[in-house]
PDB file of C-alpha atoms in Angstrom:
ATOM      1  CA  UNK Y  31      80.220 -72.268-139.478  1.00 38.00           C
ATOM      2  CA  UNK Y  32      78.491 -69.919-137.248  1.00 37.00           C
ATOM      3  CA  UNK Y  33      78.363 -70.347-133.466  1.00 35.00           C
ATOM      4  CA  UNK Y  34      74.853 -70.017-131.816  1.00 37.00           C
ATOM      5  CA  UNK Y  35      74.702 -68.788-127.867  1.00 34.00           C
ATOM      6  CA  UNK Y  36      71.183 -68.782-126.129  1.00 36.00           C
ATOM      7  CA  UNK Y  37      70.486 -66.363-123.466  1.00 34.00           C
ATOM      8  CA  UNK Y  38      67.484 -66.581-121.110  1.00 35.00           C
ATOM      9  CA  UNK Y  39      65.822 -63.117-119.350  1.00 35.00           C
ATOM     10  CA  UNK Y  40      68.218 -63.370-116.797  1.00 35.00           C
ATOM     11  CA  UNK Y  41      70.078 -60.185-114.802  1.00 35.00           C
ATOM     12  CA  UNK Y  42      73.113 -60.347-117.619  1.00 34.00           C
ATOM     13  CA  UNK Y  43      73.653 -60.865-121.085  1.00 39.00           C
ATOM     14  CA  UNK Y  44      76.992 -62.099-122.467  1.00 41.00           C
ATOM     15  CA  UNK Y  45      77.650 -61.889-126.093  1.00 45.00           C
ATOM     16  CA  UNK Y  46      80.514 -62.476-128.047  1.00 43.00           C
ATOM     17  CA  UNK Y  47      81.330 -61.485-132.004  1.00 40.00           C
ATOM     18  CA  UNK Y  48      84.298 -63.782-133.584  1.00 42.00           C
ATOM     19  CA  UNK Y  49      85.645 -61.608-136.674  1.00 44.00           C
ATOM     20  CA  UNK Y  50      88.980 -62.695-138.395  1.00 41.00           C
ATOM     21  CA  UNK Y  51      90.681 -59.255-137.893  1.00 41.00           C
ATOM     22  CA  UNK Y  52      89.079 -58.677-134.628  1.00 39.00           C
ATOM     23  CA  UNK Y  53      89.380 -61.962-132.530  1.00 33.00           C
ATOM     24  CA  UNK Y  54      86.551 -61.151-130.347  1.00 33.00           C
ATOM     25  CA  UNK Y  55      84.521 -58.455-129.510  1.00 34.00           C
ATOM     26  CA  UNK Y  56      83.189 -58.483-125.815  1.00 36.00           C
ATOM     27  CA  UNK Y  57      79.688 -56.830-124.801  1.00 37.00           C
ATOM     28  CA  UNK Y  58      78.124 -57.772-121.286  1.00 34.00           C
ATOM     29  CA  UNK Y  59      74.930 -55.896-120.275  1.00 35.00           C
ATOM     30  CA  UNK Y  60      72.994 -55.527-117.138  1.00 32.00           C
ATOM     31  CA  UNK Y  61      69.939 -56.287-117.320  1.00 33.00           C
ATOM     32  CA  UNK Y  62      69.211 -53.633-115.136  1.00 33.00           C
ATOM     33  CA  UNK Y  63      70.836 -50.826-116.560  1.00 38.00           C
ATOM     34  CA  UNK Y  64      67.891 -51.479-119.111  1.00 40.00           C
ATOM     35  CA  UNK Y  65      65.015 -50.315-117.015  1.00 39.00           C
ATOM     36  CA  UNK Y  66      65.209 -46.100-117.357  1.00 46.00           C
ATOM     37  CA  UNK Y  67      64.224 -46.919-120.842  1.00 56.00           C
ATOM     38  CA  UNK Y  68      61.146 -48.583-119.838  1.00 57.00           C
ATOM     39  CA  UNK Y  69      58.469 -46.542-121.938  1.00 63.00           C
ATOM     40  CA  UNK Y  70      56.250 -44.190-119.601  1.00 61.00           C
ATOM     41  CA  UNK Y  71      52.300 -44.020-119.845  1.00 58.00           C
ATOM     42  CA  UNK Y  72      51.217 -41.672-122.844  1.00 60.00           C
ATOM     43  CA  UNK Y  73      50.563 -38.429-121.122  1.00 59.00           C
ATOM     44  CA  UNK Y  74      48.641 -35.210-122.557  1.00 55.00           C
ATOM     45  CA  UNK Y  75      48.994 -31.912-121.540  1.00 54.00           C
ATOM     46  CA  UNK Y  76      45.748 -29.358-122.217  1.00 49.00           C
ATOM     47  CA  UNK Y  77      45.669 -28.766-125.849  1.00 54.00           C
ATOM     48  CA  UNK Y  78      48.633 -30.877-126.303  1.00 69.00           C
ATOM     49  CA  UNK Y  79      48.691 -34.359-128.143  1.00 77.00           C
ATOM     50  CA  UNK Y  80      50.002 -37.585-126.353  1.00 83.00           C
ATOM     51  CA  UNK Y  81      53.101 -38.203-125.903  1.00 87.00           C
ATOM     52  CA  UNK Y  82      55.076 -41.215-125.028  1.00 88.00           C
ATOM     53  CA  UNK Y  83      58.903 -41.034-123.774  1.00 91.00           C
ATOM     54  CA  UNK Y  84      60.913 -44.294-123.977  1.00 91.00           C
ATOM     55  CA  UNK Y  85      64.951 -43.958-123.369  1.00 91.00           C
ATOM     56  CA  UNK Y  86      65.755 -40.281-124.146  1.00 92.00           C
ATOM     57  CA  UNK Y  87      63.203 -40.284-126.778  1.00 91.00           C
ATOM     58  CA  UNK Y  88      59.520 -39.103-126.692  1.00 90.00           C
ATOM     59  CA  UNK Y  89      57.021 -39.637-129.761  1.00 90.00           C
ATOM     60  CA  UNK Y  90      53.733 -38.893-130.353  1.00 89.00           C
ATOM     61  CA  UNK Y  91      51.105 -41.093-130.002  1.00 85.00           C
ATOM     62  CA  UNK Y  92      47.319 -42.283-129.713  1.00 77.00           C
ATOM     63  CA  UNK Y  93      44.594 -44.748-128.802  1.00 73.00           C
ATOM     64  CA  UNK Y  94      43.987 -45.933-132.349  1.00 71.00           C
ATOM     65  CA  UNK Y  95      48.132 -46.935-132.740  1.00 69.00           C
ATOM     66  CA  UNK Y  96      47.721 -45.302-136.197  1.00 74.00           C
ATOM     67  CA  UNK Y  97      51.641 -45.389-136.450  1.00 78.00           C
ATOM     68  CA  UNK Y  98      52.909 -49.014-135.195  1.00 78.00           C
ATOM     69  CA  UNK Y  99      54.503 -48.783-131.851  1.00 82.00           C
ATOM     70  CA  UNK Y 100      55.026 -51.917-130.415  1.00 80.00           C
ATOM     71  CA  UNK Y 101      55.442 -52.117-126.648  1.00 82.00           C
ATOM     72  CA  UNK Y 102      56.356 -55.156-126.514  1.00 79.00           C
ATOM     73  CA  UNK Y 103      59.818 -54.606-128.168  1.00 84.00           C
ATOM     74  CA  UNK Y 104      61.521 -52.132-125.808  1.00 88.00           C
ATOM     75  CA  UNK Y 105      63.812 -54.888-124.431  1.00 86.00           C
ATOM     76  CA  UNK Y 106      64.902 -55.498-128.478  1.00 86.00           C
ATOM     77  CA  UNK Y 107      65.651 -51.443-128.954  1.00 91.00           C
ATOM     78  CA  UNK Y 108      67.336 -51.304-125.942  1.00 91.00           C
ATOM     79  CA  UNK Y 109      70.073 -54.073-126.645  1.00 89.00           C
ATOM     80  CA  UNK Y 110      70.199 -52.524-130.495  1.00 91.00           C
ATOM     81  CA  UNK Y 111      71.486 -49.657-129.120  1.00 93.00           C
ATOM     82  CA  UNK Y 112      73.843 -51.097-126.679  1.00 91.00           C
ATOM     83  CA  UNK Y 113      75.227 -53.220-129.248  1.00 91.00           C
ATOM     84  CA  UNK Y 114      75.499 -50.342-131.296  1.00 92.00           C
ATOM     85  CA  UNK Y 115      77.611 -48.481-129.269  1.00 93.00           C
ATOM     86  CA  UNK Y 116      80.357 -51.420-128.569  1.00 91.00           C
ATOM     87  CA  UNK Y 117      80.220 -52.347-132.161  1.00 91.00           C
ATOM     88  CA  UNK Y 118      81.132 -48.791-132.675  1.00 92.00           C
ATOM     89  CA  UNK Y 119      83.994 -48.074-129.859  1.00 91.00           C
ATOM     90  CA  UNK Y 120      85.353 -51.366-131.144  1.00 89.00           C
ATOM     91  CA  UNK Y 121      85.273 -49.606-134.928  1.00 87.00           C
ATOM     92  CA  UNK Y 122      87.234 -46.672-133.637  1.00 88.00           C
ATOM     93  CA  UNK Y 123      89.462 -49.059-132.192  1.00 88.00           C
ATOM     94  CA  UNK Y 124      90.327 -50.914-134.996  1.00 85.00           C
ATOM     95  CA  UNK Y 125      91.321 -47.364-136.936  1.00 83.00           C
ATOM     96  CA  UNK Y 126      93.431 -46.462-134.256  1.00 84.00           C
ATOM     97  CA  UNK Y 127      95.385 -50.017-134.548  1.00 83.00           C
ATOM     98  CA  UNK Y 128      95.728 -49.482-138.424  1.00 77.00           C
ATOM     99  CA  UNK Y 129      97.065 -46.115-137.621  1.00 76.00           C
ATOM    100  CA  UNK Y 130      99.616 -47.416-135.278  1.00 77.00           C
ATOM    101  CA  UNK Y 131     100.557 -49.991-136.682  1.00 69.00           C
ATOM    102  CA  UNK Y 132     101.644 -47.539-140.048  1.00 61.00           C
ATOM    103  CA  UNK Y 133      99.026 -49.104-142.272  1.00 55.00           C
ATOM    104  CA  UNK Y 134      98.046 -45.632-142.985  1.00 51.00           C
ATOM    105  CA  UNK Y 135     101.147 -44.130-143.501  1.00 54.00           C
ATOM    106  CA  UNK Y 136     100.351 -43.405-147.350  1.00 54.00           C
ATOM    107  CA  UNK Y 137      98.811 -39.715-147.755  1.00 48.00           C
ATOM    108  CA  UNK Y 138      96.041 -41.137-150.146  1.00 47.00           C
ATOM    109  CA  UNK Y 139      95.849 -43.937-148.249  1.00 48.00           C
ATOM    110  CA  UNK Y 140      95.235 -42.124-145.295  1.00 51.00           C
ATOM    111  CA  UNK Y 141      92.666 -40.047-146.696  1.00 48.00           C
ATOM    112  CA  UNK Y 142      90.413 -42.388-148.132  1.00 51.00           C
ATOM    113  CA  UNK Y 143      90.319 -44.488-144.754  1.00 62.00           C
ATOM    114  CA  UNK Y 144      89.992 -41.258-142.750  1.00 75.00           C
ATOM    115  CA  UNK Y 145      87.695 -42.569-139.874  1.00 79.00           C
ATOM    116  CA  UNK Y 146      84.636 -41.564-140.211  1.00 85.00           C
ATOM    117  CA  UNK Y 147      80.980 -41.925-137.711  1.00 90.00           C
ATOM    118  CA  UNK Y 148      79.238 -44.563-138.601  1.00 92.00           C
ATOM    119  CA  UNK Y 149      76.341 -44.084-140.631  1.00 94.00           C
ATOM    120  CA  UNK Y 150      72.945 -46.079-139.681  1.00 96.00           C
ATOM    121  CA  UNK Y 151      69.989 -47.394-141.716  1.00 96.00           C
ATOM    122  CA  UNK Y 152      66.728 -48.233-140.182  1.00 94.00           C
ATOM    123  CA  UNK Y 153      64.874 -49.626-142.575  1.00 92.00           C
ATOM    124  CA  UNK Y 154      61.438 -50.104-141.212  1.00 91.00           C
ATOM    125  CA  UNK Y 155      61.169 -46.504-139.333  1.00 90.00           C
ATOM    126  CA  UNK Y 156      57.206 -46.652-138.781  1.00 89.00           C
ATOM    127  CA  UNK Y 157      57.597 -43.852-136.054  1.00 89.00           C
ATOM    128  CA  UNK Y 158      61.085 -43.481-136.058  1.00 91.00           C
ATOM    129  CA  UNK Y 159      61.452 -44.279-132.025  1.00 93.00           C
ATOM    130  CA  UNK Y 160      64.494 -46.225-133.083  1.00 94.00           C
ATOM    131  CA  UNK Y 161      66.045 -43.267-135.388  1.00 94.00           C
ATOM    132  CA  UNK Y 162      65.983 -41.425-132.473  1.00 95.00           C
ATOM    133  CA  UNK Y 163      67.158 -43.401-130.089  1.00 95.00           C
ATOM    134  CA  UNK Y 164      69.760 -43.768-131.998  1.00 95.00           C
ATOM    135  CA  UNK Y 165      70.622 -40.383-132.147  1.00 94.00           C
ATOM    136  CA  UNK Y 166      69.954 -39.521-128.993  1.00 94.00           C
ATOM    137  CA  UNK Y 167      71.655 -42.373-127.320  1.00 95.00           C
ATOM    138  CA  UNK Y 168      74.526 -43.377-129.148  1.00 94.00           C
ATOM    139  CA  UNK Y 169      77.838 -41.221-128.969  1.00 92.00           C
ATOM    140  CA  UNK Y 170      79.782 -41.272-131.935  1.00 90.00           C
ATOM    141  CA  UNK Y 171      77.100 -42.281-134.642  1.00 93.00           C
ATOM    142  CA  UNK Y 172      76.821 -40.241-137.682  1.00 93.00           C
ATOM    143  CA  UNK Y 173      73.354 -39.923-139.992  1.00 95.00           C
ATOM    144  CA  UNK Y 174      70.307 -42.181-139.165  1.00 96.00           C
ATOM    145  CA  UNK Y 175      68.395 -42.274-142.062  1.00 96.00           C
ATOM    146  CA  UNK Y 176      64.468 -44.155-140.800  1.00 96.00           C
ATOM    147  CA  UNK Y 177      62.932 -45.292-144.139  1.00 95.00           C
ATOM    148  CA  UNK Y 178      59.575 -46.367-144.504  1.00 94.00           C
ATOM    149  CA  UNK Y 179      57.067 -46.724-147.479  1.00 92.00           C
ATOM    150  CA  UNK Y 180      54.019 -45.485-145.583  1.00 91.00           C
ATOM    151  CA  UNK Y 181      52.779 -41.850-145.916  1.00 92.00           C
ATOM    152  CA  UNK Y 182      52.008 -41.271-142.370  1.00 90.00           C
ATOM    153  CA  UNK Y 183      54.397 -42.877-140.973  1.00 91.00           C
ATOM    154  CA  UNK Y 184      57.214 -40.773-142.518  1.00 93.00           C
ATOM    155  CA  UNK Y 185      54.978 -38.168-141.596  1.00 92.00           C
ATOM    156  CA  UNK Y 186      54.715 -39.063-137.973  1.00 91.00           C
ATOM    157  CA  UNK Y 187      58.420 -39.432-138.360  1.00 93.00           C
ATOM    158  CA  UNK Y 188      59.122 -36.177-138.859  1.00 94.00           C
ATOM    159  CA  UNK Y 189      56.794 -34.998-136.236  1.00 92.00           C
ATOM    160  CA  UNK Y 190      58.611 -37.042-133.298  1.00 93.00           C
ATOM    161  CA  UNK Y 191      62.002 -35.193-134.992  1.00 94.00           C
ATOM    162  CA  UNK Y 192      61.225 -32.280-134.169  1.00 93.00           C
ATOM    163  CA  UNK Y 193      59.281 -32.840-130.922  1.00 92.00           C
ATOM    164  CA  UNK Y 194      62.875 -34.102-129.647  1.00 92.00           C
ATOM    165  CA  UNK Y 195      65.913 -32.023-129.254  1.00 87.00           C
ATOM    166  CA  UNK Y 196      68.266 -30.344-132.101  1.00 88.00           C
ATOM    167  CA  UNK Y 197      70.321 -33.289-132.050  1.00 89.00           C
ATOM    168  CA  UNK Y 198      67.905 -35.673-133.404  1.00 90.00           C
ATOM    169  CA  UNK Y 199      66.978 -33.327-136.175  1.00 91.00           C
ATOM    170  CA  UNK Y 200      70.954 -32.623-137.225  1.00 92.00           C
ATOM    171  CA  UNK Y 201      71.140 -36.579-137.603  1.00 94.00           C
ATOM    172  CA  UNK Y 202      68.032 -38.445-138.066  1.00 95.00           C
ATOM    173  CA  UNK Y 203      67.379 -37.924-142.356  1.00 95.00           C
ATOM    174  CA  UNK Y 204      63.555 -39.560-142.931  1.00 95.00           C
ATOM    175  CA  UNK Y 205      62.349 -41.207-146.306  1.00 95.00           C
ATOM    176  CA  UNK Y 206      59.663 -42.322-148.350  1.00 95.00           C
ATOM    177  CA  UNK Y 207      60.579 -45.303-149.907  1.00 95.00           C
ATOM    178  CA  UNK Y 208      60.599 -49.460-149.896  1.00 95.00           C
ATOM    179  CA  UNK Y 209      63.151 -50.342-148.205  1.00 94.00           C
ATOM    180  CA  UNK Y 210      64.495 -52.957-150.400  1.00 95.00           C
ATOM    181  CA  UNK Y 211      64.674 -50.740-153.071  1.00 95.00           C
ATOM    182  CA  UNK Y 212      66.182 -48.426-151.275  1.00 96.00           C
ATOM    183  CA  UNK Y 213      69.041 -50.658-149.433  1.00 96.00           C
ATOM    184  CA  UNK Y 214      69.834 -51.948-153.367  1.00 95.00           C
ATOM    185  CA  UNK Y 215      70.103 -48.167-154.653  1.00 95.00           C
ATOM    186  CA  UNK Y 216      72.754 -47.507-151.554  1.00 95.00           C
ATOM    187  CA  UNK Y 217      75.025 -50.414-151.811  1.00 93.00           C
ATOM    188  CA  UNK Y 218      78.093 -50.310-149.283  1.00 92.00           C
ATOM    189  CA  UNK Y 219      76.822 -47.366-148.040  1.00 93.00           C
ATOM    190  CA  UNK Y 220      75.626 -47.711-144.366  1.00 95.00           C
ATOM    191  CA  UNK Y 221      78.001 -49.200-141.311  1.00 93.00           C
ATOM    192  CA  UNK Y 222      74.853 -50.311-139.171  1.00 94.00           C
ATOM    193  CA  UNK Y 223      71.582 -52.148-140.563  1.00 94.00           C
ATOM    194  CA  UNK Y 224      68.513 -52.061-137.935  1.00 93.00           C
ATOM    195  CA  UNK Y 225      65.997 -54.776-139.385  1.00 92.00           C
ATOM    196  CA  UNK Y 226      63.328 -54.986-137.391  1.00 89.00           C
ATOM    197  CA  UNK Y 227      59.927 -56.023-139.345  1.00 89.00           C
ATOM    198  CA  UNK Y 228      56.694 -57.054-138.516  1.00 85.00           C
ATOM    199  CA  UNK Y 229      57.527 -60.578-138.872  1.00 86.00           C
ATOM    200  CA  UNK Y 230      59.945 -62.433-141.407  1.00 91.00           C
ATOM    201  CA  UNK Y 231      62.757 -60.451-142.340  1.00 92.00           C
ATOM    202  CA  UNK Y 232      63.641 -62.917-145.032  1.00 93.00           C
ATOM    203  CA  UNK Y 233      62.045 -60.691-147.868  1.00 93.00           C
ATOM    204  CA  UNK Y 234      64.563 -57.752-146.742  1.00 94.00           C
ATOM    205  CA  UNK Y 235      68.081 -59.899-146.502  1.00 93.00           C
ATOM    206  CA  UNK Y 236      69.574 -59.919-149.758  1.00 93.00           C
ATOM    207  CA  UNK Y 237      68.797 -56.294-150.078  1.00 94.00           C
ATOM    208  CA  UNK Y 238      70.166 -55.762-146.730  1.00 93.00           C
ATOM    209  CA  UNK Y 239      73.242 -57.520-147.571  1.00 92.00           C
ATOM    210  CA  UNK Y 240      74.334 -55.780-149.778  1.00 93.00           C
ATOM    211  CA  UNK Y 241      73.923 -52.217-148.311  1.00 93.00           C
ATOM    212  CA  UNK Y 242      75.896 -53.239-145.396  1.00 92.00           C
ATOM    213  CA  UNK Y 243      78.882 -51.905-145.244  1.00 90.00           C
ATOM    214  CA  UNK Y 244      82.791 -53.890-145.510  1.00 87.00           C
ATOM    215  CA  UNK Y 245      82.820 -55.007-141.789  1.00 86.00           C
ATOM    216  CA  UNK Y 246      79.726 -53.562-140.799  1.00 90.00           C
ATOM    217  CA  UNK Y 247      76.978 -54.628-138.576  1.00 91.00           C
ATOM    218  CA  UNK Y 248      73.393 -56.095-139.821  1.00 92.00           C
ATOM    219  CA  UNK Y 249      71.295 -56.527-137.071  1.00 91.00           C
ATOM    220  CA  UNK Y 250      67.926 -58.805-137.747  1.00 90.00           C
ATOM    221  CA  UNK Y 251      64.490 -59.575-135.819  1.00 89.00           C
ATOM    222  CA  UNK Y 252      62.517 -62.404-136.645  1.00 89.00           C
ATOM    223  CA  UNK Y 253      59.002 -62.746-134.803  1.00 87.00           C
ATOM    224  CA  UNK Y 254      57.469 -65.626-136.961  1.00 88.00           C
ATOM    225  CA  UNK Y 255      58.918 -67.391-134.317  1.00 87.00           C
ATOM    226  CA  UNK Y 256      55.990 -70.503-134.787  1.00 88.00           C
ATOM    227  CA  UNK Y 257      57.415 -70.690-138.366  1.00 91.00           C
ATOM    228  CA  UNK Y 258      61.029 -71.096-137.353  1.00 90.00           C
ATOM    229  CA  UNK Y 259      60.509 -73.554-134.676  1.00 89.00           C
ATOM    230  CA  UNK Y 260      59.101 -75.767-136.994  1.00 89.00           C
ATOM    231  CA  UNK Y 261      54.829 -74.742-136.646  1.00 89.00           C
ATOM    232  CA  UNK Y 262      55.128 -74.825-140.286  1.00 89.00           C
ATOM    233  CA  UNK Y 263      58.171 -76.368-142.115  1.00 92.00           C
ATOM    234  CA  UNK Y 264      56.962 -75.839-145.691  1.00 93.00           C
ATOM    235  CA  UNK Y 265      56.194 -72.029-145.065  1.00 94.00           C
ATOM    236  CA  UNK Y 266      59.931 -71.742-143.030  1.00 94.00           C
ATOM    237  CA  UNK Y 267      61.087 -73.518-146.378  1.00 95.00           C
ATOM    238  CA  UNK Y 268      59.862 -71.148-148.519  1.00 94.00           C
ATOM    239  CA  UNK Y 269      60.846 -68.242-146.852  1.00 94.00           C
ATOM    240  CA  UNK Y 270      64.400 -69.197-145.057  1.00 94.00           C
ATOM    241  CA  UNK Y 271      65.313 -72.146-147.469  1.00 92.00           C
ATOM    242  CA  UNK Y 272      65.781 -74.812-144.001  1.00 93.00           C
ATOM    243  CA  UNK Y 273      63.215 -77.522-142.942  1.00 92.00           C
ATOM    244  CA  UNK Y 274      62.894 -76.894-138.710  1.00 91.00           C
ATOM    245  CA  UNK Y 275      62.173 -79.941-136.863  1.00 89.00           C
ATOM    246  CA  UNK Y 276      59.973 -79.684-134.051  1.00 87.00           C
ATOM    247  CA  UNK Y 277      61.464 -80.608-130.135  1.00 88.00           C
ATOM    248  CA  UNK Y 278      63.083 -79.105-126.916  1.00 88.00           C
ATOM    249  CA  UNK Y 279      65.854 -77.679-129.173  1.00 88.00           C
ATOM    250  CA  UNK Y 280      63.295 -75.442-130.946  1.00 87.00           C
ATOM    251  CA  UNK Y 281      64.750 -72.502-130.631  1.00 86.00           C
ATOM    252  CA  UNK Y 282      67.939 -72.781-130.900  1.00 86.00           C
ATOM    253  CA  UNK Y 283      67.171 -74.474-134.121  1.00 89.00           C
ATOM    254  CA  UNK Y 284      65.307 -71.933-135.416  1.00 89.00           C
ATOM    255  CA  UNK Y 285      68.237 -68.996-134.495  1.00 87.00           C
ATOM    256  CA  UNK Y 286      70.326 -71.594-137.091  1.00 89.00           C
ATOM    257  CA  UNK Y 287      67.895 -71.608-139.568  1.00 91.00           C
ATOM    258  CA  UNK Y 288      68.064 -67.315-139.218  1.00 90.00           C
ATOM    259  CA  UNK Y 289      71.865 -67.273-139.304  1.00 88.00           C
ATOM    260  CA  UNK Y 290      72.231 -69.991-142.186  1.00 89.00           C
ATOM    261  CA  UNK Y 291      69.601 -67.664-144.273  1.00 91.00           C
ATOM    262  CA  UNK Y 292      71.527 -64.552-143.466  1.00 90.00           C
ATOM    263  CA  UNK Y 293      74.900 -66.405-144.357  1.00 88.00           C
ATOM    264  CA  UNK Y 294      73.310 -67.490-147.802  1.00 90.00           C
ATOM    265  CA  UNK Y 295      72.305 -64.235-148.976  1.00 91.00           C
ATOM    266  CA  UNK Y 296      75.739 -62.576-148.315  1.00 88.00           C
ATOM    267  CA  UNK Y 297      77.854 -66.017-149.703  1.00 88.00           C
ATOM    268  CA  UNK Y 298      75.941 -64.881-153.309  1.00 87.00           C
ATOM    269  CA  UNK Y 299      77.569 -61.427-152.663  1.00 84.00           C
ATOM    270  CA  UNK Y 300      80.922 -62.748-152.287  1.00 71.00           C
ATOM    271  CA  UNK Y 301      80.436 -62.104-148.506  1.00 66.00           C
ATOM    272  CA  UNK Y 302      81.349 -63.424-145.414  1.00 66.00           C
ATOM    273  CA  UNK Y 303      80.014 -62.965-142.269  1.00 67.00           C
ATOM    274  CA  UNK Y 304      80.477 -63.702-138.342  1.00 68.00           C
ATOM    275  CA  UNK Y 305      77.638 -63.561-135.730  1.00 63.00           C
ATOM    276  CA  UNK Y 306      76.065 -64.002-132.553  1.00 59.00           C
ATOM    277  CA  UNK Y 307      72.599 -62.946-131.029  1.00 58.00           C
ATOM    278  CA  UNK Y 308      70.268 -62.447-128.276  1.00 59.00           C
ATOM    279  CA  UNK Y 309      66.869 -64.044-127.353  1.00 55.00           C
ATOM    280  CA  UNK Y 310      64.914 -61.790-125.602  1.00 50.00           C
ATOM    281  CA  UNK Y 311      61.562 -63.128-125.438  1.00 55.00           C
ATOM    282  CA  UNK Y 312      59.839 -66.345-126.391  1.00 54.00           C
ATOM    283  CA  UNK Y 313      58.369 -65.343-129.766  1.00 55.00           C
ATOM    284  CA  UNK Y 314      61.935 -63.134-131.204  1.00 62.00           C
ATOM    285  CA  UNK Y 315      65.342 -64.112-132.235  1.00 64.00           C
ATOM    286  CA  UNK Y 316      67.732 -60.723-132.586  1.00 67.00           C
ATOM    287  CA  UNK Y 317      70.577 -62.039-134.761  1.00 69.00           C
ATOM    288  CA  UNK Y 318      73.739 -59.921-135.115  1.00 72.00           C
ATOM    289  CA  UNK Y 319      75.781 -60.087-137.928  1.00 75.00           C
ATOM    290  CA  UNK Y 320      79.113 -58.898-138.732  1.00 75.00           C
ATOM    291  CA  UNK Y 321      79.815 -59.083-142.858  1.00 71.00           C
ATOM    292  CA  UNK Y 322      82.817 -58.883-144.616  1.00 66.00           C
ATOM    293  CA  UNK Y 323      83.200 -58.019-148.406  1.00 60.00           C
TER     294      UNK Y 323
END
């Protein structure tokens, strides 16, 4: 049964990942170390649009917030991307220990588990800040591929690629598509899964589940946070599967109700799956989940 930990907005974040093959995997953040990504006022130079620079990225923007940028959610891109980058030291890791230990030793064997960088799926790319960021922030990652179904948004996407450097446009791959459609027609195919909708995620899960990955990382958002903590147990039923019950344990309830949802979807893919998460503000839950085919 999965373990939940609750974490307030104080100066550090502890967070652990239990994995069968990989006892525990350690990530403790300062809170501070967070604040040079702090996004800066949109700034135009003469005949220049808008621009707005948050981490090492800088996107386009404007009044009307055509493209959805959400302020609000810097704090939730900034621990993405440092759990990102453990979750993918501890991956090279874990090849080097195969290695050693001779678990390799076969030629063919060898070849087909030849390490390779991670590959990353954002699945709800809007402007592709994340993409980037990704990119851009992340040593070691391989192709971030920012899907999105809207038009302009891909569009805008593309833009912000090549308003940042050559990096982001040698790794960040956009697309026009739905992203459930998409995550079923790539099964097994990316080792990081950024879910980060406008909303429920639970529409998104089983297709997410299934492109993650053997022992990669799905990481979730869920801002119907009213709906989890039991505003409205027959719409949390209907979309998570789990009655909430409303009192001081609220919260921590409704990460359960997240997890047990996310555990569902990848039991009816012969999957298993360890987790943890972080709550960053008073209306998300961030869920991290390990899976294992």
């Amino acid at each position: 049964m999965p373990l939940a930990f609750g974490f307030s907005r104080s100066r550090f974040f502890k967070c652990c990942i239990n994995h069968p093959a990989n006892p525990v995997i350690c990530l403790c953040l300062a809170f501070s170390s967070f604040t040079s990504s702090s996004p800066s006022e949109p700034s135009a130079a003469a005949g220049r649009p808008a621009t707005l620079r948050e981490g090492r990225a800088e996107i386009f923007t404007d009044e009307s917030n055509s493209v959805f940028y959400n302020k609000a959610q810097v704090n939730n891109r900034d621990i993405s991307i440092a759990v990102s980058r453990s979750f993918i030291s501890k991956r090279r890791e874990e090849y080097l220990v195969r290695s050693t230990k001779g678990e390799l030793e076969d030629t063919k064997l060898s070849e087909q588990a030849k390490y390779e960088e991670p590959k990353v799926l954002e699945a709800l790319a809007a402007s592709g800040l994340r993409a980037i960021r990704y990119a851009l922030e992340v040593d070691g990652i391989g192709q971030v591929t920012a899907v999105d179904n809207n038009e302009a948004a891909v569009e805008a996407c593309k833009k912000n690629i090549q308003l940042n450097c050559s990096l982001a446009s040698s790794k960040v791959v956009p697309h026009l598509a739905d992203a459930r459609v998409y995550m079923l027609m790539h099964p097994k195919e990316f080792d990081v899964v950024d879910l980060d909708p406008y909303g429920s995620p639970a529409a998104f899960l089983d297709s997410a589940v299934q492109c993650v990955a053997d022992g990669g990382l799905l990481m979730c958002s869920a801002t119907d946070m009213a709906v989890l903590a039991g505003g409205n147990a027959e719409v949390c039923f209907s979309k998570y599967g789990s009655y909430p019950l409303r009192g001081k344990h609220c919260h921590e309830m409704a990460l359960r109700i997240l997890l047990a949802c996310i555990e569902s979807h990848a039991i009816r893919h012969k999957g298993t799956y360890s987790s943890y998460y972080i709550n960053t503000h008073g209306f998300l839950h961030k869920g991290f989940s390990r899976l294992v085919q």
